[in-house]
PDB file of C-alpha atoms in Angstrom:
ATOM      1  CA  MET E   1      36.576 -39.050  43.870  1.00 71.00           C
ATOM      2  CA  THR E   2      38.877 -36.121  44.615  1.00 88.00           C
ATOM      3  CA  GLU E   3      37.671 -32.584  45.227  1.00 88.00           C
ATOM      4  CA  GLN E   4      39.318 -31.411  42.020  1.00 90.00           C
ATOM      5  CA  GLU E   5      37.550 -34.110  40.010  1.00 89.00           C
ATOM      6  CA  THR E   6      34.228 -33.193  41.642  1.00 85.00           C
ATOM      7  CA  ARG E   7      34.713 -29.537  40.674  1.00 87.00           C
ATOM      8  CA  ARG E   8      35.664 -30.515  37.137  1.00 88.00           C
ATOM      9  CA  ARG E   9      32.557 -32.666  36.803  1.00 86.00           C
ATOM     10  CA  GLN E  10      30.351 -29.919  38.258  1.00 87.00           C
ATOM     11  CA  ARG E  11      31.846 -27.394  35.851  1.00 89.00           C
ATOM     12  CA  ALA E  12      31.244 -29.727  32.885  1.00 88.00           C
ATOM     13  CA  ARG E  13      27.591 -30.193  33.949  1.00 89.00           C
ATOM     14  CA  PHE E  14      27.145 -26.431  34.225  1.00 91.00           C
ATOM     15  CA  GLU E  15      28.733 -25.774  30.828  1.00 92.00           C
ATOM     16  CA  GLU E  16      26.401 -28.299  29.200  1.00 91.00           C
ATOM     17  CA  LEU E  17      23.433 -26.700  30.947  1.00 92.00           C
ATOM     18  CA  ALA E  18      24.569 -23.209  29.923  1.00 93.00           C
ATOM     19  CA  GLN E  19      24.841 -24.241  26.269  1.00 93.00           C
ATOM     20  CA  VAL E  20      21.237 -25.448  26.356  1.00 93.00           C
ATOM     21  CA  VAL E  21      19.618 -22.602  28.309  1.00 95.00           C
ATOM     22  CA  ALA E  22      21.617 -19.414  27.679  1.00 96.00           C
ATOM     23  CA  GLN E  23      19.969 -18.381  24.397  1.00 96.00           C
ATOM     24  CA  PRO E  24      16.362 -19.206  25.416  1.00 96.00           C
ATOM     25  CA  LEU E  25      16.850 -17.369  28.723  1.00 97.00           C
ATOM     26  CA  HIS E  26      18.300 -14.375  26.887  1.00 97.00           C
ATOM     27  CA  ARG E  27      15.259 -14.267  24.559  1.00 96.00           C
ATOM     28  CA  TYR E  28      12.949 -14.707  27.562  1.00 96.00           C
ATOM     29  CA  LEU E  29      14.504 -11.726  29.328  1.00 96.00           C
ATOM     30  CA  LEU E  30      14.589  -9.555  26.195  1.00 95.00           C
ATOM     31  CA  ARG E  31      10.826  -9.886  25.938  1.00 94.00           C
ATOM     32  CA  ARG E  32      10.299  -8.819  29.532  1.00 93.00           C
ATOM     33  CA  THR E  33      12.698  -5.952  30.204  1.00 90.00           C
ATOM     34  CA  ASP E  34      14.865  -3.350  28.502  1.00 87.00           C
ATOM     35  CA  ALA E  35      18.088  -4.386  26.805  1.00 89.00           C
ATOM     36  CA  ASP E  36      20.228  -2.560  29.394  1.00 88.00           C
ATOM     37  CA  LEU E  37      19.050  -4.911  32.127  1.00 89.00           C
ATOM     38  CA  VAL E  38      19.021  -8.222  30.210  1.00 95.00           C
ATOM     39  CA  ASP E  39      22.715  -9.084  30.509  1.00 94.00           C
ATOM     40  CA  ASP E  40      22.778  -8.299  34.233  1.00 94.00           C
ATOM     41  CA  VAL E  41      19.739 -10.459  34.965  1.00 95.00           C
ATOM     42  CA  LEU E  42      21.044 -13.250  32.714  1.00 97.00           C
ATOM     43  CA  SER E  43      24.365 -13.192  34.579  1.00 96.00           C
ATOM     44  CA  GLU E  44      22.549 -13.357  37.911  1.00 96.00           C
ATOM     45  CA  THR E  45      20.406 -16.230  36.608  1.00 96.00           C
ATOM     46  CA  MET E  46      23.478 -18.168  35.470  1.00 96.00           C
ATOM     47  CA  LEU E  47      25.100 -17.583  38.867  1.00 96.00           C
ATOM     48  CA  VAL E  48      22.030 -19.031  40.607  1.00 96.00           C
ATOM     49  CA  LEU E  49      22.094 -22.011  38.221  1.00 95.00           C
ATOM     50  CA  TRP E  50      25.784 -22.574  39.030  1.00 93.00           C
ATOM     51  CA  ARG E  51      25.105 -22.468  42.761  1.00 93.00           C
ATOM     52  CA  ARG E  52      22.061 -24.725  42.502  1.00 93.00           C
ATOM     53  CA  ILE E  53      23.336 -27.080  39.790  1.00 90.00           C
ATOM     54  CA  ASP E  54      22.298 -30.112  41.827  1.00 87.00           C
ATOM     55  CA  ASP E  55      18.718 -28.773  42.151  1.00 89.00           C
ATOM     56  CA  VAL E  56      18.048 -28.424  38.406  1.00 89.00           C
ATOM     57  CA  PRO E  57      15.387 -31.014  37.535  1.00 87.00           C
ATOM     58  CA  GLY E  58      16.154 -33.137  34.486  1.00 81.00           C
ATOM     59  CA  LEU E  59      19.887 -32.509  34.655  1.00 80.00           C
ATOM     60  CA  GLY E  60      21.627 -35.870  34.723  1.00 71.00           C
ATOM     61  CA  THR E  61      25.259 -36.463  35.479  1.00 67.00           C
ATOM     62  CA  ASP E  62      26.414 -37.779  32.097  1.00 64.00           C
ATOM     63  CA  ALA E  63      23.935 -37.002  29.323  1.00 66.00           C
ATOM     64  CA  THR E  64      23.410 -33.642  27.649  1.00 78.00           C
ATOM     65  CA  PRO E  65      20.355 -32.016  29.239  1.00 81.00           C
ATOM     66  CA  ARG E  66      17.144 -31.870  27.224  1.00 86.00           C
ATOM     67  CA  PRO E  67      15.694 -28.342  26.907  1.00 85.00           C
ATOM     68  CA  ASP E  68      12.143 -29.505  27.724  1.00 87.00           C
ATOM     69  CA  ASP E  69      13.401 -30.959  31.009  1.00 87.00           C
ATOM     70  CA  VAL E  70      15.540 -28.081  32.265  1.00 91.00           C
ATOM     71  CA  LEU E  71      14.127 -24.900  30.685  1.00 93.00           C
ATOM     72  CA  PRO E  72      10.932 -24.511  32.737  1.00 94.00           C
ATOM     73  CA  TRP E  73      12.866 -24.534  36.004  1.00 94.00           C
ATOM     74  CA  CYS E  74      15.490 -22.191  34.543  1.00 95.00           C
ATOM     75  CA  TYR E  75      12.745 -19.832  33.336  1.00 96.00           C
ATOM     76  CA  GLY E  76      11.475 -19.772  36.908  1.00 95.00           C
ATOM     77  CA  VAL E  77      14.942 -18.821  38.182  1.00 96.00           C
ATOM     78  CA  ALA E  78      15.229 -16.092  35.545  1.00 96.00           C
ATOM     79  CA  ARG E  79      11.783 -14.830  36.454  1.00 96.00           C
ATOM     80  CA  GLY E  80      12.792 -14.564  40.106  1.00 95.00           C
ATOM     81  CA  CYS E  81      16.053 -12.797  39.262  1.00 95.00           C
ATOM     82  CA  LEU E  82      14.191 -10.330  37.095  1.00 94.00           C
ATOM     83  CA  ALA E  83      11.694  -9.613  39.857  1.00 91.00           C
ATOM     84  CA  ASN E  84      14.562  -9.016  42.282  1.00 91.00           C
ATOM     85  CA  ALA E  85      16.219  -6.604  39.854  1.00 88.00           C
ATOM     86  CA  HIS E  86      12.996  -4.653  39.410  1.00 83.00           C
ATOM     87  CA  ARG E  87      12.418  -4.387  43.138  1.00 85.00           C
ATOM     88  CA  ALA E  88      16.018  -3.471  43.925  1.00 78.00           C
ATOM     89  CA  ASP E  89      16.476  -0.736  41.310  1.00 74.00           C
ATOM     90  CA  GLY E  90      12.981   0.688  41.049  1.00 69.00           C
ATOM     91  CA  ARG E  91      13.151   0.136  37.303  1.00 44.00           C
ATOM     92  CA  ARG E  92       9.537  -0.871  36.930  1.00 49.00           C
ATOM     93  CA  LEU E  93       8.325   2.725  36.685  1.00 68.00           C
ATOM     94  CA  ARG E  94      11.083   3.767  34.277  1.00 55.00           C
ATOM     95  CA  LEU E  95      10.403   0.692  32.130  1.00 54.00           C
ATOM     96  CA  VAL E  96       6.710   1.549  31.827  1.00 65.00           C
ATOM     97  CA  GLU E  97       7.598   5.115  30.832  1.00 74.00           C
ATOM     98  CA  ARG E  98      10.034   3.866  28.174  1.00 77.00           C
ATOM     99  CA  LEU E  99       7.460   1.440  26.785  1.00 77.00           C
ATOM    100  CA  ILE E 100       4.891   4.217  26.487  1.00 77.00           C
ATOM    101  CA  ARG E 101       7.378   6.478  24.706  1.00 76.00           C
ATOM    102  CA  THR E 102       8.464   3.622  22.415  1.00 76.00           C
ATOM    103  CA  ARG E 103       4.893   2.825  21.381  1.00 70.00           C
ATOM    104  CA  GLN E 104       4.267   6.488  20.526  1.00 67.00           C
ATOM    105  CA  HIS E 105       7.339   6.673  18.297  1.00 63.00           C
ATOM    106  CA  GLU E 106       7.144   3.374  16.416  1.00 56.00           C
ATOM    107  CA  PRO E 107       8.370   3.566  12.813  1.00 56.00           C
ATOM    108  CA  ALA E 108       5.590   3.592  10.231  1.00 56.00           C
ATOM    109  CA  ASP E 109       6.876   0.474   8.451  1.00 54.00           C
ATOM    110  CA  THR E 110       6.511  -1.782  11.497  1.00 56.00           C
ATOM    111  CA  ALA E 111       3.372  -3.794  12.088  1.00 59.00           C
ATOM    112  CA  ASP E 112       0.901  -2.145  14.433  1.00 62.00           C
ATOM    113  CA  HIS E 113       0.298  -4.404  17.406  1.00 69.00           C
ATOM    114  CA  GLY E 114      -1.107  -1.652  19.598  1.00 75.00           C
ATOM    115  CA  ASP E 115      -4.475  -3.356  19.919  1.00 81.00           C
ATOM    116  CA  LEU E 116      -2.809  -6.599  20.994  1.00 81.00           C
ATOM    117  CA  HIS E 117      -0.620  -4.811  23.543  1.00 81.00           C
ATOM    118  CA  ALA E 118      -3.653  -2.963  24.887  1.00 84.00           C
ATOM    119  CA  ALA E 119      -5.560  -6.241  25.201  1.00 85.00           C
ATOM    120  CA  LEU E 120      -2.589  -7.850  26.979  1.00 86.00           C
ATOM    121  CA  ASP E 121      -2.280  -4.858  29.303  1.00 86.00           C
ATOM    122  CA  ALA E 122      -5.921  -5.331  30.299  1.00 88.00           C
ATOM    123  CA  LEU E 123      -5.093  -8.793  31.705  1.00 90.00           C
ATOM    124  CA  GLY E 124      -3.768  -9.276  35.214  1.00 90.00           C
ATOM    125  CA  GLU E 125      -0.001  -9.601  35.642  1.00 90.00           C
ATOM    126  CA  LEU E 126      -0.028 -13.363  36.204  1.00 92.00           C
ATOM    127  CA  ASP E 127      -2.467 -13.977  33.336  1.00 92.00           C
ATOM    128  CA  ARG E 128      -0.261 -11.866  31.048  1.00 90.00           C
ATOM    129  CA  GLU E 129       2.778 -13.926  32.074  1.00 91.00           C
ATOM    130  CA  VAL E 130       0.934 -17.206  31.438  1.00 92.00           C
ATOM    131  CA  VAL E 131      -0.113 -16.040  27.952  1.00 91.00           C
ATOM    132  CA  ARG E 132       3.403 -14.839  27.136  1.00 90.00           C
ATOM    133  CA  LEU E 133       4.994 -18.100  28.271  1.00 92.00           C
ATOM    134  CA  TRP E 134       2.497 -20.022  26.145  1.00 91.00           C
ATOM    135  CA  ALA E 135       2.677 -17.805  23.037  1.00 88.00           C
ATOM    136  CA  TRP E 136       6.245 -16.509  23.027  1.00 87.00           C
ATOM    137  CA  GLU E 137       8.178 -19.246  24.803  1.00 89.00           C
ATOM    138  CA  GLU E 138       5.933 -22.021  23.408  1.00 90.00           C
ATOM    139  CA  LEU E 139       5.667 -23.776  26.757  1.00 92.00           C
ATOM    140  CA  ALA E 140       3.004 -26.337  27.585  1.00 92.00           C
ATOM    141  CA  PRO E 141       0.756 -25.757  30.631  1.00 93.00           C
ATOM    142  CA  ARG E 142       2.803 -28.271  32.642  1.00 94.00           C
ATOM    143  CA  GLN E 143       5.966 -26.311  31.907  1.00 94.00           C
ATOM    144  CA  ILE E 144       4.270 -22.971  32.607  1.00 93.00           C
ATOM    145  CA  ALA E 145       3.246 -24.419  35.963  1.00 94.00           C
ATOM    146  CA  ASP E 146       6.928 -25.081  36.727  1.00 93.00           C
ATOM    147  CA  VAL E 147       7.803 -21.468  35.895  1.00 92.00           C
ATOM    148  CA  THR E 148       4.955 -19.768  37.762  1.00 92.00           C
ATOM    149  CA  GLY E 149       4.457 -22.125  40.695  1.00 93.00           C
ATOM    150  CA  LEU E 150       0.816 -22.747  39.745  1.00 94.00           C
ATOM    151  CA  THR E 151      -0.696 -26.169  39.174  1.00 95.00           C
ATOM    152  CA  PRO E 152      -0.983 -27.340  35.545  1.00 94.00           C
ATOM    153  CA  ASN E 153      -4.771 -27.270  35.897  1.00 96.00           C
ATOM    154  CA  ALA E 154      -4.716 -23.673  37.145  1.00 95.00           C
ATOM    155  CA  VAL E 155      -2.467 -22.721  34.224  1.00 95.00           C
ATOM    156  CA  SER E 156      -4.854 -24.339  31.739  1.00 94.00           C
ATOM    157  CA  LEU E 157      -7.813 -22.492  33.245  1.00 95.00           C
ATOM    158  CA  ARG E 158      -5.992 -19.150  33.291  1.00 94.00           C
ATOM    159  CA  LEU E 159      -4.796 -19.659  29.732  1.00 93.00           C
ATOM    160  CA  HIS E 160      -8.281 -20.559  28.483  1.00 94.00           C
ATOM    161  CA  ARG E 161      -9.906 -17.570  30.210  1.00 93.00           C
ATOM    162  CA  SER E 162      -7.162 -15.191  29.127  1.00 92.00           C
ATOM    163  CA  LYS E 163      -7.422 -16.253  25.485  1.00 91.00           C
ATOM    164  CA  LYS E 164     -11.192 -15.687  25.608  1.00 93.00           C
ATOM    165  CA  LYS E 165     -10.671 -12.217  27.142  1.00 91.00           C
ATOM    166  CA  LEU E 166      -8.062 -11.344  24.523  1.00 88.00           C
ATOM    167  CA  ALA E 167     -10.304 -12.492  21.678  1.00 89.00           C
ATOM    168  CA  LYS E 168     -13.237 -10.501  23.045  1.00 89.00           C
ATOM    169  CA  GLN E 169     -11.142  -7.351  23.497  1.00 86.00           C
ATOM    170  CA  LEU E 170      -9.573  -7.646  20.054  1.00 83.00           C
ATOM    171  CA  GLU E 171     -13.003  -8.172  18.480  1.00 85.00           C
ATOM    172  CA  THR E 172     -14.406  -5.168  20.377  1.00 78.00           C
ATOM    173  CA  GLY E 173     -11.462  -3.073  19.220  1.00 67.00           C
ATOM    174  CA  ARG E 174     -12.075  -4.017  15.583  1.00 68.00           C
ATOM    175  CA  LYS E 175     -15.778  -3.160  15.807  1.00 64.00           C
ATOM    176  CA  ASN E 176     -14.979   0.257  17.274  1.00 59.00           C
ATOM    177  CA  THR E 177     -12.574   1.128  14.462  1.00 56.00           C
ATOM    178  CA  GLU E 178     -15.091   0.482  11.671  1.00 53.00           C
ATOM    179  CA  ARG E 179     -16.846   3.667  10.631  1.00 51.00           C
ATOM    180  CA  SER E 180     -20.594   3.726  10.501  1.00 50.00           C
ATOM    181  CA  GLY E 181     -22.625   5.451   7.828  1.00 50.00           C
ATOM    182  CA  HIS E 182     -22.322   5.527   4.082  1.00 48.00           C
ATOM    183  CA  LYS E 183     -19.199   4.864   2.134  1.00 51.00           C
ATOM    184  CA  THR E 184     -18.012   7.764   0.011  1.00 49.00           C
ATOM    185  CA  ASP E 185     -18.749   6.007  -3.280  1.00 50.00           C
ATOM    186  CA  GLU E 186     -22.005   4.436  -2.137  1.00 51.00           C
ATOM    187  CA  GLY E 187     -25.063   5.410  -4.174  1.00 49.00           C
ATOM    188  CA  ARG E 188     -23.177   6.930  -7.073  1.00 48.00           C
ATOM    189  CA  SER E 189     -23.520   5.586 -10.526  1.00 49.00           C
ATOM    190  CA  GLY E 190     -20.538   4.201 -12.324  1.00 47.00           C
ATOM    191  CA  GLN E 191     -21.029   6.660 -15.193  1.00 46.00           C
TER     192      GLN E 191
END
């Protein structure tokens, strides 16, 4: 096989991989950082995938890659690229400030998920990531393990405990918002 043919084959493999993973990775990054940074981190992620095309698990030489086989590893690459971007630019602090400002100025017609965000914020960083990968990316514990570097059993335990903590916090939040005492129409006759 000539060098030119090898490059052509490698490029074809990458293009097939990119067609499968580009949109899910873009959604993954949109949920984790501001829109200004998403395209840069996605580009960096795709560059790493190009360089490490032979390391992508589940990527055969001839068949179109299956998302369930390649996405968990690609999510892990994207996660690492995002962490590098945050460390390099010091954007973590600015991102937190923007999120706080955004939550304060949400339009009235949007659903209020403040209690859910507060409950998520109460979890540790890794637990929050495990819950997000499970809920938003719809990954199974085995796939989450590929992304985070944990064992599938550790992911299952973290997910179970985190869901219990979230449920408890959400329930506590609902109890605290109910007013005690009499209702305004209580005790009055209907006449």
